[in-house]
Amino acid sequence: MTLVTSGRVTTTDRRWLERAVALAWQARERGDHPFGALLVIPGDTVIEALNSVVTKADPTGHAETNLVRLAGRTDLATRSAGVLYTSTEPCAMCAGAIYWSGIGRVVFALSEEGLAGMVEDEEGVPPLRLPSREVFARGGRAIVVDGPVGLVSATAVHEGFWS
């Protein structure tokens, strides 16, 4: 499968990414890991989700998987027309969920590699170091992926959290 990158991140994309970072701050403030995601569906429908790994005691409660669960209430055509914006590049688990959901485009701010450089000490099970593009490339359908998009706020939400 060939991965598609639009190479064009718009002002609107950046605005939605800033909203994803604001959601990450909400997650952090309530005691969860600082990740947020949203799905923008044509017709001005927006579905938002926060990380809930700690507060719901769910290791799969990443912002993107929570979002995919919520978006699953819509039909496939609606999801495939949507754009998923996330504060940080989806992990391998989340990328798999995004793939299976049928979502057509993913835009992320902080890269998986950038996050790894900020995490000083891993607790519990170490993360899979597998960029989302590699996961998507193994699938049978194209997903447009744009990122990382350099936002100071996307780095700031992680500062001091992982140490």
mmCIF file of C-alpha atoms in Angstrom:
data_model
loop_
_atom_site.group_PDB
_atom_site.id
_atom_site.type_symbol
_atom_site.label_atom_id
_atom_site.label_comp_id
_atom_site.label_asym_id
_atom_site.label_seq_id
_atom_site.Cartn_x
_atom_site.Cartn_y
_atom_site.Cartn_z
ATOM 1 C CA MET A 1 0.000 0.000 0.000
ATOM 2 C CA THR A 2 1.272 3.454 -0.844
ATOM 3 C CA LEU A 3 0.834 6.047 1.855
ATOM 4 C CA VAL A 4 -0.464 9.414 0.830
ATOM 5 C CA THR A 5 0.723 12.678 2.296
ATOM 6 C CA SER A 6 -1.124 15.750 1.148
ATOM 7 C CA GLY A 7 1.883 17.920 1.954
ATOM 8 C CA ARG A 8 -0.539 20.692 2.633
ATOM 9 C CA VAL A 9 -1.430 21.602 6.181
ATOM 10 C CA THR A 10 -3.825 24.523 6.185
ATOM 11 C CA THR A 11 -4.598 27.221 8.714
ATOM 12 C CA THR A 12 -7.809 25.331 9.466
ATOM 13 C CA ASP A 13 -5.779 22.155 10.134
ATOM 14 C CA ARG A 14 -3.596 24.088 12.566
ATOM 15 C CA ARG A 15 -6.664 25.449 14.359
ATOM 16 C CA TRP A 16 -8.041 21.927 14.833
ATOM 17 C CA LEU A 17 -4.632 20.708 16.023
ATOM 18 C CA GLU A 18 -4.609 23.470 18.641
ATOM 19 C CA ARG A 19 -8.010 22.177 19.797
ATOM 20 C CA ALA A 20 -6.538 18.664 20.062
ATOM 21 C CA VAL A 21 -3.753 20.085 22.242
ATOM 22 C CA ALA A 22 -6.349 21.870 24.405
ATOM 23 C CA LEU A 23 -8.027 18.482 24.894
ATOM 24 C CA ALA A 24 -4.631 17.030 25.854
ATOM 25 C CA TRP A 25 -4.328 19.732 28.528
ATOM 26 C CA GLN A 26 -7.790 18.748 29.831
ATOM 27 C CA ALA A 27 -6.681 15.131 30.056
ATOM 28 C CA ARG A 28 -3.512 16.108 31.884
ATOM 29 C CA GLU A 29 -5.377 18.369 34.311
ATOM 30 C CA ARG A 30 -7.748 15.560 35.295
ATOM 31 C CA GLY A 31 -4.861 13.139 35.923
ATOM 32 C CA ASP A 32 -4.585 11.318 32.598
ATOM 33 C CA HIS A 33 -1.781 11.244 30.069
ATOM 34 C CA PRO A 34 -1.685 14.446 27.981
ATOM 35 C CA PHE A 35 -3.263 13.367 24.709
ATOM 36 C CA GLY A 36 -6.337 14.660 22.910
ATOM 37 C CA ALA A 37 -7.968 13.921 19.559
ATOM 38 C CA LEU A 38 -10.960 14.987 17.529
ATOM 39 C CA LEU A 39 -12.693 13.966 14.341
ATOM 40 C CA VAL A 40 -14.046 16.658 12.053
ATOM 41 C CA ILE A 41 -16.773 15.373 9.776
ATOM 42 C CA PRO A 42 -18.111 17.376 6.827
ATOM 43 C CA GLY A 43 -21.211 19.252 7.878
ATOM 44 C CA ASP A 44 -19.511 20.762 10.924
ATOM 45 C CA THR A 45 -19.804 17.719 13.177
ATOM 46 C CA VAL A 46 -16.945 17.384 15.630
ATOM 47 C CA ILE A 47 -16.366 14.417 17.926
ATOM 48 C CA GLU A 48 -13.793 14.897 20.707
ATOM 49 C CA ALA A 49 -11.983 12.515 23.030
ATOM 50 C CA LEU A 50 -9.379 12.601 25.780
ATOM 51 C CA ASN A 51 -6.948 10.032 27.055
ATOM 52 C CA SER A 52 -8.507 8.041 29.916
ATOM 53 C CA VAL A 53 -5.811 5.485 30.737
ATOM 54 C CA VAL A 54 -5.529 6.532 34.392
ATOM 55 C CA THR A 55 -9.013 7.770 35.293
ATOM 56 C CA LYS A 56 -10.773 4.772 33.719
ATOM 57 C CA ALA A 57 -7.989 2.268 34.522
ATOM 58 C CA ASP A 58 -7.966 1.257 30.858
ATOM 59 C CA PRO A 59 -4.627 0.736 29.108
ATOM 60 C CA THR A 60 -6.429 1.044 25.763
ATOM 61 C CA GLY A 61 -8.003 4.374 26.738
ATOM 62 C CA HIS A 62 -5.840 6.461 24.440
ATOM 63 C CA ALA A 63 -7.473 9.584 23.006
ATOM 64 C CA GLU A 64 -7.565 8.124 19.494
ATOM 65 C CA THR A 65 -9.058 4.771 20.493
ATOM 66 C CA ASN A 66 -11.656 6.559 22.607
ATOM 67 C CA LEU A 67 -12.415 8.734 19.595
ATOM 68 C CA VAL A 68 -12.736 5.737 17.270
ATOM 69 C CA ARG A 69 -15.218 4.161 19.703
ATOM 70 C CA LEU A 70 -17.339 7.314 19.631
ATOM 71 C CA ALA A 71 -17.016 7.707 15.859
ATOM 72 C CA GLY A 72 -18.094 4.097 15.420
ATOM 73 C CA ARG A 73 -21.640 5.297 16.014
ATOM 74 C CA THR A 74 -21.509 6.981 12.599
ATOM 75 C CA ASP A 75 -21.532 5.142 9.278
ATOM 76 C CA LEU A 76 -18.393 4.235 7.331
ATOM 77 C CA ALA A 77 -18.967 6.858 4.618
ATOM 78 C CA THR A 78 -19.147 9.571 7.278
ATOM 79 C CA ARG A 79 -15.978 8.365 9.017
ATOM 80 C CA SER A 80 -14.024 8.037 5.773
ATOM 81 C CA ALA A 81 -14.869 11.653 4.886
ATOM 82 C CA GLY A 82 -13.616 12.819 8.283
ATOM 83 C CA VAL A 83 -10.248 14.156 9.383
ATOM 84 C CA LEU A 84 -8.764 12.976 12.665
ATOM 85 C CA TYR A 85 -6.637 15.608 14.404
ATOM 86 C CA THR A 86 -4.448 14.521 17.283
ATOM 87 C CA SER A 87 -2.025 16.266 19.595
ATOM 88 C CA THR A 88 0.592 13.532 19.183
ATOM 89 C CA GLU A 89 1.218 10.919 16.497
ATOM 90 C CA PRO A 90 -0.978 7.860 17.018
ATOM 91 C CA CYS A 91 0.761 4.853 18.555
ATOM 92 C CA ALA A 92 0.654 1.461 16.839
ATOM 93 C CA MET A 93 -2.531 0.444 18.694
ATOM 94 C CA CYS A 94 -4.306 3.678 17.826
ATOM 95 C CA ALA A 95 -3.121 3.564 14.220
ATOM 96 C CA GLY A 96 -4.657 0.094 13.934
ATOM 97 C CA ALA A 97 -7.954 1.365 15.359
ATOM 98 C CA ILE A 98 -7.913 4.330 12.977
ATOM 99 C CA TYR A 99 -7.232 2.017 10.056
ATOM 100 C CA TRP A 100 -10.123 -0.311 10.951
ATOM 101 C CA SER A 101 -12.474 2.630 11.543
ATOM 102 C CA GLY A 102 -12.175 3.773 7.923
ATOM 103 C CA ILE A 103 -11.132 7.331 8.811
ATOM 104 C CA GLY A 104 -9.623 8.891 5.694
ATOM 105 C CA ARG A 105 -7.075 11.429 6.921
ATOM 106 C CA VAL A 106 -4.922 11.877 10.018
ATOM 107 C CA VAL A 107 -3.148 15.104 10.986
ATOM 108 C CA PHE A 108 -0.876 15.118 14.035
ATOM 109 C CA ALA A 109 1.281 17.669 15.815
ATOM 110 C CA LEU A 110 4.077 16.064 17.884
ATOM 111 C CA SER A 111 5.759 13.015 16.341
ATOM 112 C CA GLU A 112 6.181 9.683 18.091
ATOM 113 C CA GLU A 113 9.936 10.265 17.925
ATOM 114 C CA GLY A 114 9.576 13.752 19.411
ATOM 115 C CA LEU A 115 7.554 12.376 22.303
ATOM 116 C CA ALA A 116 10.085 9.583 22.900
ATOM 117 C CA GLY A 117 12.769 12.240 23.276
ATOM 118 C CA MET A 118 10.781 13.861 26.081
ATOM 119 C CA VAL A 119 10.048 10.717 28.107
ATOM 120 C CA GLU A 120 12.876 10.187 30.577
ATOM 121 C CA ASP A 121 11.698 7.032 32.307
ATOM 122 C CA GLU A 122 9.237 4.427 31.047
ATOM 123 C CA GLU A 123 6.770 2.975 33.540
ATOM 124 C CA GLY A 124 5.139 -0.395 33.059
ATOM 125 C CA VAL A 125 5.131 -1.797 29.546
ATOM 126 C CA PRO A 126 7.501 0.112 27.227
ATOM 127 C CA PRO A 127 5.861 1.649 24.141
ATOM 128 C CA LEU A 128 6.085 0.185 20.665
ATOM 129 C CA ARG A 129 8.417 2.393 18.662
ATOM 130 C CA LEU A 130 6.442 2.093 15.444
ATOM 131 C CA PRO A 131 5.441 5.247 13.538
ATOM 132 C CA SER A 132 1.820 5.400 12.430
ATOM 133 C CA ARG A 133 2.816 5.662 8.778
ATOM 134 C CA GLU A 134 4.406 2.212 9.007
ATOM 135 C CA VAL A 135 1.204 0.738 10.437
ATOM 136 C CA PHE A 136 -0.976 2.423 7.803
ATOM 137 C CA ALA A 137 1.381 1.346 5.005
ATOM 138 C CA ARG A 138 0.612 -2.317 5.799
ATOM 139 C CA GLY A 139 -3.098 -1.873 5.140
ATOM 140 C CA GLY A 140 -5.153 -2.300 2.020
ATOM 141 C CA ARG A 141 -6.458 1.256 1.751
ATOM 142 C CA ALA A 142 -4.921 4.685 1.496
ATOM 143 C CA ILE A 143 -4.933 6.985 4.506
ATOM 144 C CA VAL A 144 -3.749 10.544 4.056
ATOM 145 C CA VAL A 145 -1.276 11.384 6.826
ATOM 146 C CA ASP A 146 0.068 14.858 7.533
ATOM 147 C CA GLY A 147 2.490 15.473 10.346
ATOM 148 C CA PRO A 148 4.342 16.219 12.342
ATOM 149 C CA VAL A 149 3.102 19.792 12.394
ATOM 150 C CA GLY A 150 5.358 21.952 14.531
ATOM 151 C CA LEU A 151 3.268 23.447 17.314
ATOM 152 C CA VAL A 152 4.967 24.756 20.443
ATOM 153 C CA SER A 153 1.814 23.911 22.399
ATOM 154 C CA ALA A 154 2.030 20.226 21.410
ATOM 155 C CA THR A 155 5.411 19.967 23.096
ATOM 156 C CA ALA A 156 4.463 22.185 26.039
ATOM 157 C CA VAL A 157 1.592 19.913 27.143
ATOM 158 C CA HIS A 158 4.149 17.119 27.771
ATOM 159 C CA GLU A 159 6.801 19.243 29.524
ATOM 160 C CA GLY A 160 7.352 18.046 33.074
ATOM 161 C CA PHE A 161 4.706 15.332 32.808
ATOM 162 C CA TRP A 162 6.903 12.317 32.096
ATOM 163 C CA SER A 163 9.697 13.049 34.587
#
